[in-house]
mmCIF file of C-alpha atoms and ligand atoms in Angstrom:
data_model
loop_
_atom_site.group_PDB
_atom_site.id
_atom_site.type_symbol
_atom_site.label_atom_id
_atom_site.label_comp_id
_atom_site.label_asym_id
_atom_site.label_seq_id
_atom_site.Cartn_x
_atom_site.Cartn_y
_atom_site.Cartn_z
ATOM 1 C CA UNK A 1 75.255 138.052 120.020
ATOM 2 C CA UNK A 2 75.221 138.365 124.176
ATOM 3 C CA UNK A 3 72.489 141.180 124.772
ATOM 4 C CA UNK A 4 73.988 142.828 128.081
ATOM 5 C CA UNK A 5 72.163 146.299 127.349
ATOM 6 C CA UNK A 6 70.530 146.710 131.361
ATOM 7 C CA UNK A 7 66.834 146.330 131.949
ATOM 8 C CA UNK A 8 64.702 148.499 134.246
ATOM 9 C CA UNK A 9 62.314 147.144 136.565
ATOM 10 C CA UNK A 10 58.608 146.822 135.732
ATOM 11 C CA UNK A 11 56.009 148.590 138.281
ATOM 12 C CA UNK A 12 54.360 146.124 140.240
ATOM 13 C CA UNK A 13 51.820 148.954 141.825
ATOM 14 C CA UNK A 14 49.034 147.692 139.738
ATOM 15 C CA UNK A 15 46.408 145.243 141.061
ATOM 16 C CA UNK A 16 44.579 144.013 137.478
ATOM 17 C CA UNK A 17 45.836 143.104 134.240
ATOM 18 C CA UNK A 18 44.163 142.020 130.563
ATOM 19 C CA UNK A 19 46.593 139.813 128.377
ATOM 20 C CA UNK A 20 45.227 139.595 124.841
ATOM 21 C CA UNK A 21 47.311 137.429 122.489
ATOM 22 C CA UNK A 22 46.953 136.037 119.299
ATOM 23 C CA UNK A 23 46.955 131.938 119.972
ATOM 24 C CA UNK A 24 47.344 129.641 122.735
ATOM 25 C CA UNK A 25 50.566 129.272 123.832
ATOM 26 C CA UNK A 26 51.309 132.448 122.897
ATOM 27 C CA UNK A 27 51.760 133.913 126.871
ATOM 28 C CA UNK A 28 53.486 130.626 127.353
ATOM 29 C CA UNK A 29 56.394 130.879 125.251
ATOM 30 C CA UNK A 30 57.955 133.485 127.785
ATOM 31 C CA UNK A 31 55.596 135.431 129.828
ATOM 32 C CA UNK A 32 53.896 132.581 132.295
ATOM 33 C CA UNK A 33 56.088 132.746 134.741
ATOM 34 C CA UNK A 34 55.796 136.512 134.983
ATOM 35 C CA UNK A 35 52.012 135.870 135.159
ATOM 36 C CA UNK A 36 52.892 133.547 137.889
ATOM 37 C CA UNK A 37 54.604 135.856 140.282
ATOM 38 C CA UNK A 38 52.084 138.615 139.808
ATOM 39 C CA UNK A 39 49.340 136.307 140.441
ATOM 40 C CA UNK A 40 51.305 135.556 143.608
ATOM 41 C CA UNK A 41 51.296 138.873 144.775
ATOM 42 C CA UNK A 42 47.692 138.975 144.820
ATOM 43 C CA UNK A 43 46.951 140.549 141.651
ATOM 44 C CA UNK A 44 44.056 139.730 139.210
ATOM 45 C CA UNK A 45 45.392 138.526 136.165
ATOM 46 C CA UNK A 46 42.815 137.616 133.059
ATOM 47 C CA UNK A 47 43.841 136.102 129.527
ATOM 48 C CA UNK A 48 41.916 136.644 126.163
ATOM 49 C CA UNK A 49 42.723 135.027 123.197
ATOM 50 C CA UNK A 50 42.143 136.232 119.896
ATOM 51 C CA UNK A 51 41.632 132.653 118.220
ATOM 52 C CA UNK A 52 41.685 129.182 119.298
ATOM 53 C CA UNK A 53 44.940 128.506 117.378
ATOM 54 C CA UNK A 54 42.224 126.175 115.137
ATOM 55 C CA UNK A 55 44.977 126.082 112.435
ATOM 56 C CA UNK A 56 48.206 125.152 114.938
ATOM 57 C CA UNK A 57 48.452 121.544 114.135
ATOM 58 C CA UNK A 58 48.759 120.203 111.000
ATOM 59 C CA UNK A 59 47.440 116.460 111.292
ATOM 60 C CA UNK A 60 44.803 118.196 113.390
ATOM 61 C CA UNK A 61 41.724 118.820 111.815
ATOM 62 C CA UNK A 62 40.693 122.330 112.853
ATOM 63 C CA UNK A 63 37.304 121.844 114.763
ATOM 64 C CA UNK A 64 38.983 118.756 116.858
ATOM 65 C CA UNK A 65 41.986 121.302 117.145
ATOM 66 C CA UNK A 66 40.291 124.396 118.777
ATOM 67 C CA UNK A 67 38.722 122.105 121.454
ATOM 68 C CA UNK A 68 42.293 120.724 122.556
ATOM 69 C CA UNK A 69 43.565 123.746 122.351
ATOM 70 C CA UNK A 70 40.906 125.519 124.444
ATOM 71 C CA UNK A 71 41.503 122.898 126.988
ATOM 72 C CA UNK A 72 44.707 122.875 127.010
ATOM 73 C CA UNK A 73 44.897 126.702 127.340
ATOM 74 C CA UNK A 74 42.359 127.023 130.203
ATOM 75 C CA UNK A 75 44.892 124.202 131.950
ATOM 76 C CA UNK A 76 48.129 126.201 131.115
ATOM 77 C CA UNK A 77 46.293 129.574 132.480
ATOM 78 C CA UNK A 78 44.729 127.838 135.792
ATOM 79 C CA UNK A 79 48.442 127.069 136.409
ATOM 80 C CA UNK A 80 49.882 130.351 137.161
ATOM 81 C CA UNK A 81 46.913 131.301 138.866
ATOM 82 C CA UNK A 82 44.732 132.635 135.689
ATOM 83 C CA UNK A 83 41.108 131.354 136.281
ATOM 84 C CA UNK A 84 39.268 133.433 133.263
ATOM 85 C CA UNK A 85 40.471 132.548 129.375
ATOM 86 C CA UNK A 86 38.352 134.281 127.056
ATOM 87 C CA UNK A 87 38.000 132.943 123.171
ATOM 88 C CA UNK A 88 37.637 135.881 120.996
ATOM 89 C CA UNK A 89 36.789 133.520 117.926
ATOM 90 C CA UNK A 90 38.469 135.077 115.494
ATOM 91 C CA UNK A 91 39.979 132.833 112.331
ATOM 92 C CA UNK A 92 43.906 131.274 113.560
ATOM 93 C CA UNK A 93 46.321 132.479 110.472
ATOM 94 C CA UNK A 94 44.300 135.107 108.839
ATOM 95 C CA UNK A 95 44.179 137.719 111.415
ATOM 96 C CA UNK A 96 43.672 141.037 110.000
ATOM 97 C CA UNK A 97 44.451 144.359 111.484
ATOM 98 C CA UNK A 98 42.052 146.978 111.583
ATOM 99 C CA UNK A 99 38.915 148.071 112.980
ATOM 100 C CA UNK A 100 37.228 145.406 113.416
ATOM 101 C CA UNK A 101 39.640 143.496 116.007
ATOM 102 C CA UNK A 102 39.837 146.802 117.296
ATOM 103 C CA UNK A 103 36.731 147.069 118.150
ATOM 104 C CA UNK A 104 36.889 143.380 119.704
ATOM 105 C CA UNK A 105 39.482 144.450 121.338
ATOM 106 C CA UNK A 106 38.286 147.692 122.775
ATOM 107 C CA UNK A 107 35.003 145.224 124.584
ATOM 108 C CA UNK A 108 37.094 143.201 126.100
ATOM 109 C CA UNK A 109 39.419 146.035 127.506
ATOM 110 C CA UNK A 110 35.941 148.139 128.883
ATOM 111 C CA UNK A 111 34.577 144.969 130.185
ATOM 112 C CA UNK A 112 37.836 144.104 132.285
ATOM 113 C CA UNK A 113 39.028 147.409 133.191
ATOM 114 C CA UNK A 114 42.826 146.370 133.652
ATOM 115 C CA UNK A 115 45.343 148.655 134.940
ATOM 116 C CA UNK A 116 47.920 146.964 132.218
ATOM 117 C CA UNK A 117 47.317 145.648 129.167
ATOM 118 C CA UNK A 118 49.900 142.736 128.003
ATOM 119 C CA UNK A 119 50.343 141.430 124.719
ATOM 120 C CA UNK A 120 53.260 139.605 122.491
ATOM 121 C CA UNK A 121 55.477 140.733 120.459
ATOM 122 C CA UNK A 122 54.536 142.846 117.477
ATOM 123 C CA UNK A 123 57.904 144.087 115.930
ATOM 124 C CA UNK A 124 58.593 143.023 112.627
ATOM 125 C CA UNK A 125 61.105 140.531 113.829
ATOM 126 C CA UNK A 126 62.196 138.738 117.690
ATOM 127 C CA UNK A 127 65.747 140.278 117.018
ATOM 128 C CA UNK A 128 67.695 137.844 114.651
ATOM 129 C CA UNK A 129 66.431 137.047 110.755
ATOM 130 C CA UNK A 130 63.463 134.937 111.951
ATOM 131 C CA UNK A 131 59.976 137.004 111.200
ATOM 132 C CA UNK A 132 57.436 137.363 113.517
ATOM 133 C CA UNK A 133 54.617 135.919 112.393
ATOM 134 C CA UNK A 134 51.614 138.188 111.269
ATOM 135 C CA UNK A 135 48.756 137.167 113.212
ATOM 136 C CA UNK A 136 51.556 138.501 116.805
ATOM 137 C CA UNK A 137 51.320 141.495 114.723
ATOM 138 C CA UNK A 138 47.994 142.274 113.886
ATOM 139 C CA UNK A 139 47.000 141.747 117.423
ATOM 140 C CA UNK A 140 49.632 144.122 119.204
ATOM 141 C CA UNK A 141 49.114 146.828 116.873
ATOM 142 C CA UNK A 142 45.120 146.305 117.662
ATOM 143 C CA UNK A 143 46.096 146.095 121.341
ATOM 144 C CA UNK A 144 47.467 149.513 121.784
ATOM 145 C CA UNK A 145 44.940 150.936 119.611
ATOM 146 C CA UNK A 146 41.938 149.560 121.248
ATOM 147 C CA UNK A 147 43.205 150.477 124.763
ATOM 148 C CA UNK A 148 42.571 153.847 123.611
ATOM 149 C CA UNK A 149 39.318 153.488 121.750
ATOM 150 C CA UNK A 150 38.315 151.587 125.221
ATOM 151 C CA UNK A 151 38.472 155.081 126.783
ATOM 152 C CA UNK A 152 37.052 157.176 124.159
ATOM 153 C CA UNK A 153 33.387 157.365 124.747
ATOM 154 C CA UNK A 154 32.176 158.311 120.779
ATOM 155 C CA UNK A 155 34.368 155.436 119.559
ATOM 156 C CA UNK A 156 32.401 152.051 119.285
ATOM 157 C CA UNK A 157 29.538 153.763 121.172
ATOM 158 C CA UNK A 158 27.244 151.135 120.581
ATOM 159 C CA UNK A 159 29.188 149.010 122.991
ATOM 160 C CA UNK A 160 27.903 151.283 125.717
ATOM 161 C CA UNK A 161 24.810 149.604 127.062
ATOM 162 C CA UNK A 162 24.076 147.836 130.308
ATOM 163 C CA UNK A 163 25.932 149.663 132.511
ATOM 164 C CA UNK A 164 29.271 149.405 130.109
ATOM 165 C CA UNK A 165 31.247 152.558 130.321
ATOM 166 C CA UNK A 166 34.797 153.703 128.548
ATOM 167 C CA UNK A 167 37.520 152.696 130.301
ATOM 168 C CA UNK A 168 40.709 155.160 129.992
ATOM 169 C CA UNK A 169 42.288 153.524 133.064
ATOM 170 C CA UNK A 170 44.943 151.533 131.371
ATOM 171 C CA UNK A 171 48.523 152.954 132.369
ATOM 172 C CA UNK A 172 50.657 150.945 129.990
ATOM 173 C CA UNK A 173 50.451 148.059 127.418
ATOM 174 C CA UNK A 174 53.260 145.784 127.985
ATOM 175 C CA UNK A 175 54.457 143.509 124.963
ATOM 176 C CA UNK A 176 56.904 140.819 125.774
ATOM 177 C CA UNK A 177 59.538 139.247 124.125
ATOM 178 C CA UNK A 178 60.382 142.574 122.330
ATOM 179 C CA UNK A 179 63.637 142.760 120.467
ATOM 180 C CA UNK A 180 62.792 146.416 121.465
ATOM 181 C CA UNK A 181 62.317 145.488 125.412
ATOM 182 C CA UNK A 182 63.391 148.042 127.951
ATOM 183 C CA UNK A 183 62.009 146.462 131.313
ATOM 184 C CA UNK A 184 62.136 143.030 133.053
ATOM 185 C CA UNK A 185 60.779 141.346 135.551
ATOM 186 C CA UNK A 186 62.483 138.734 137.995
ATOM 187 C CA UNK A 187 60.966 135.153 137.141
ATOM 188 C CA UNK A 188 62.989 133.262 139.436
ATOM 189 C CA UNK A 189 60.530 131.812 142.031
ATOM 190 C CA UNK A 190 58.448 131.050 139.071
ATOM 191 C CA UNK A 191 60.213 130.006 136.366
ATOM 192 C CA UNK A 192 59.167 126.059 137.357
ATOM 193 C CA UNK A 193 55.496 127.040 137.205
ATOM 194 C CA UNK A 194 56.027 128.701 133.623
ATOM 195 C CA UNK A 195 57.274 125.536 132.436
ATOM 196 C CA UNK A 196 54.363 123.710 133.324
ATOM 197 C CA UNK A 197 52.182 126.130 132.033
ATOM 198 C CA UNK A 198 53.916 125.731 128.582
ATOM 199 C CA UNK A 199 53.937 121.717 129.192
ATOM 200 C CA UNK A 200 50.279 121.574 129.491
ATOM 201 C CA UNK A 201 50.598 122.849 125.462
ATOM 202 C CA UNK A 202 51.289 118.964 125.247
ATOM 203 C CA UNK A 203 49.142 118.481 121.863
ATOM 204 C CA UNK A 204 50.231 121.483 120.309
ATOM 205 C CA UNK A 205 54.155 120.857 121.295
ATOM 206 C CA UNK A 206 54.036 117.107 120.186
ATOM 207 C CA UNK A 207 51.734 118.547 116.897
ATOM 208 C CA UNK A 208 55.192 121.013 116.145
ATOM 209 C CA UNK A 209 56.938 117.407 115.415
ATOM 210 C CA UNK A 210 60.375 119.322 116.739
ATOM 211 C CA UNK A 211 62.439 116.339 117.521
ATOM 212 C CA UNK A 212 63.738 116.660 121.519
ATOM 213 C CA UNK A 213 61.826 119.760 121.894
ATOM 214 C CA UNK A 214 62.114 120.269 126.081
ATOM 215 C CA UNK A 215 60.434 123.172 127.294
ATOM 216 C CA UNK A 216 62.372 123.919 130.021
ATOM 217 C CA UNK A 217 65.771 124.268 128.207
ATOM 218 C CA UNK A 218 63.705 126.611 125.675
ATOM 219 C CA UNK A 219 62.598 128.881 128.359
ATOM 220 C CA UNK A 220 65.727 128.566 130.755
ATOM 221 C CA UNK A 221 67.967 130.333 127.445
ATOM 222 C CA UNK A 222 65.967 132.842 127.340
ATOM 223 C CA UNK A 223 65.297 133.632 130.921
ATOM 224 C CA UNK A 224 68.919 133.474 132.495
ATOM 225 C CA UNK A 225 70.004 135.843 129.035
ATOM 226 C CA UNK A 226 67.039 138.099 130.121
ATOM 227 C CA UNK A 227 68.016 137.620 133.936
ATOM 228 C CA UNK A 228 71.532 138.872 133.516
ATOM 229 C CA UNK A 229 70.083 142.434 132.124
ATOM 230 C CA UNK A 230 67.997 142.559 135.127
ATOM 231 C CA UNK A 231 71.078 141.174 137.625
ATOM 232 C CA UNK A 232 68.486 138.165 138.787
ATOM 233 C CA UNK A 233 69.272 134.913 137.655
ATOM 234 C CA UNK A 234 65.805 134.471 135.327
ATOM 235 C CA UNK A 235 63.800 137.284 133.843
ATOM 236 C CA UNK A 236 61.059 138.064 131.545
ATOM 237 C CA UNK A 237 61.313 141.287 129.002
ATOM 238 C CA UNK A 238 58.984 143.512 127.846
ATOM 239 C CA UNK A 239 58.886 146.555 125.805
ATOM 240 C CA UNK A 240 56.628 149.127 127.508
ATOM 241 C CA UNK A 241 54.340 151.697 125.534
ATOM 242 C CA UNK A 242 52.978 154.613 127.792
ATOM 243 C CA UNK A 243 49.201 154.794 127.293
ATOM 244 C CA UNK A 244 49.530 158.351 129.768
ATOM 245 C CA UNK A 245 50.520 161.538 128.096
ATOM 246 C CA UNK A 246 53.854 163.296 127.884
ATOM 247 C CA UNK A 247 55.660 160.358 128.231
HETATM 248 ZN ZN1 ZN B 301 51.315 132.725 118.399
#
């Protein structure tokens, strides 16, 4: 079913952003190229990733497997102009949600400081039958919880030492690939450089074992559907949740 609801346009007014996702790969199926044009612009753009997707590839053992796919990341993110990857360490598959990540969470959001928080994501499905899968969901829901524990002083105090202070500066936290998305952003001029990010995946894409898998037909569907909302010819979506109040 042709989505043809319109798109607004996301606010590019913001100089730093914090993407925390669940695995590697994760901002590559459908936000690099974004990444890419903001990084572009100027902007400061930093990556943290809950686990090392340790348990992504089957004939992979998983301590062989989070090296590659550290690597591999930390290529993929240099690409569109990322130079920090953080590795949260936390156990590929068996994610929980709950205070705990979101008190990972919250460090990595006071350390950083970003004016926008992006993650994947974290509806219950992308829009058809297929289910998300419940690490995506863990995470987001931890996301937009810890962006306001990150601000809140009395919660996770004990993070505040050496100099660390809340940080309550975070505008928005952006989830793409929402069935739920309202805004887009044009990935035209970058769409070539989000393919390559998601090619340098190249042990975790041949580990899938999908027969003709080409990432650039993947990503092209989706971007030209999500460019046509937008009236560009390729586009990212994301669903946008107002960390301000009386929105
Ligand atoms: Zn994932």
């Amino acid at each position: 079913m042709p989505q043809v609801e319109p798109l607004e346009k996301l606010p590019e007014d913001w100089s730093r952003a914090l993407c925390v996702v669940a695995h590697p790969d994760d901002m590559e199926f459908g936000a690099a190229a974004a990444v890419a044009r903001w990084t572009g612009q100027g902007k400061e753009v930093v990556y943290c990733m809950v686990t090392s997707g340790e348990a992504g590839i089957d004939g992979m053992e998983p301590e062989e497997c989070r090296r590659v796919r550290e690597a591999e990341q930390v290529e993929s993110a240099r690409i569109v102009g990322v130079p920090v990857v953080e590795f949260l360490g936390q156990p590929d598959g068996v994610l929980e949600y709950g205070v705990p990540l979101r008190r990972e969470i919250a460090h990595v959001v006071r350390r950083h400081r970003p004016d926008v928080v992006i993650t994947g994501n974290f509806r219950e499905t992308w829009g058809g039958r297929n289910l998300n899968q419940a690490d995506h969901i863990a995470v987001g829901r931890a996301v937009v919880d810890a962006v306001r524990d990150a601000g809140n002083r009395w919660v996770f105090n004990d993070q505040l030492t050496d100099g660390l202070e809340p940080w309550g500066g975070v505008r928005a936290v952006w989830a793409f690939g929402s069935p739920n998305a309202t805004h887009g952003v044009e990935t035209t001029e970058t769409f070539d450089a989000g393919v390559a990010s998601l090619e340098a995946h190249r042990a975790y894409i041949d580990g899938l074992g999908w027969e003709d898998f080409d990432p650039r037909e993947f990503l092209e569907g989706f971007a030209r559907q999500s460019g046509q909302r937008l009236g560009v010819a390729f586009a990212a979506t994301v669903e946008v949740f107002p960390m301000g109040w009386g929105e």
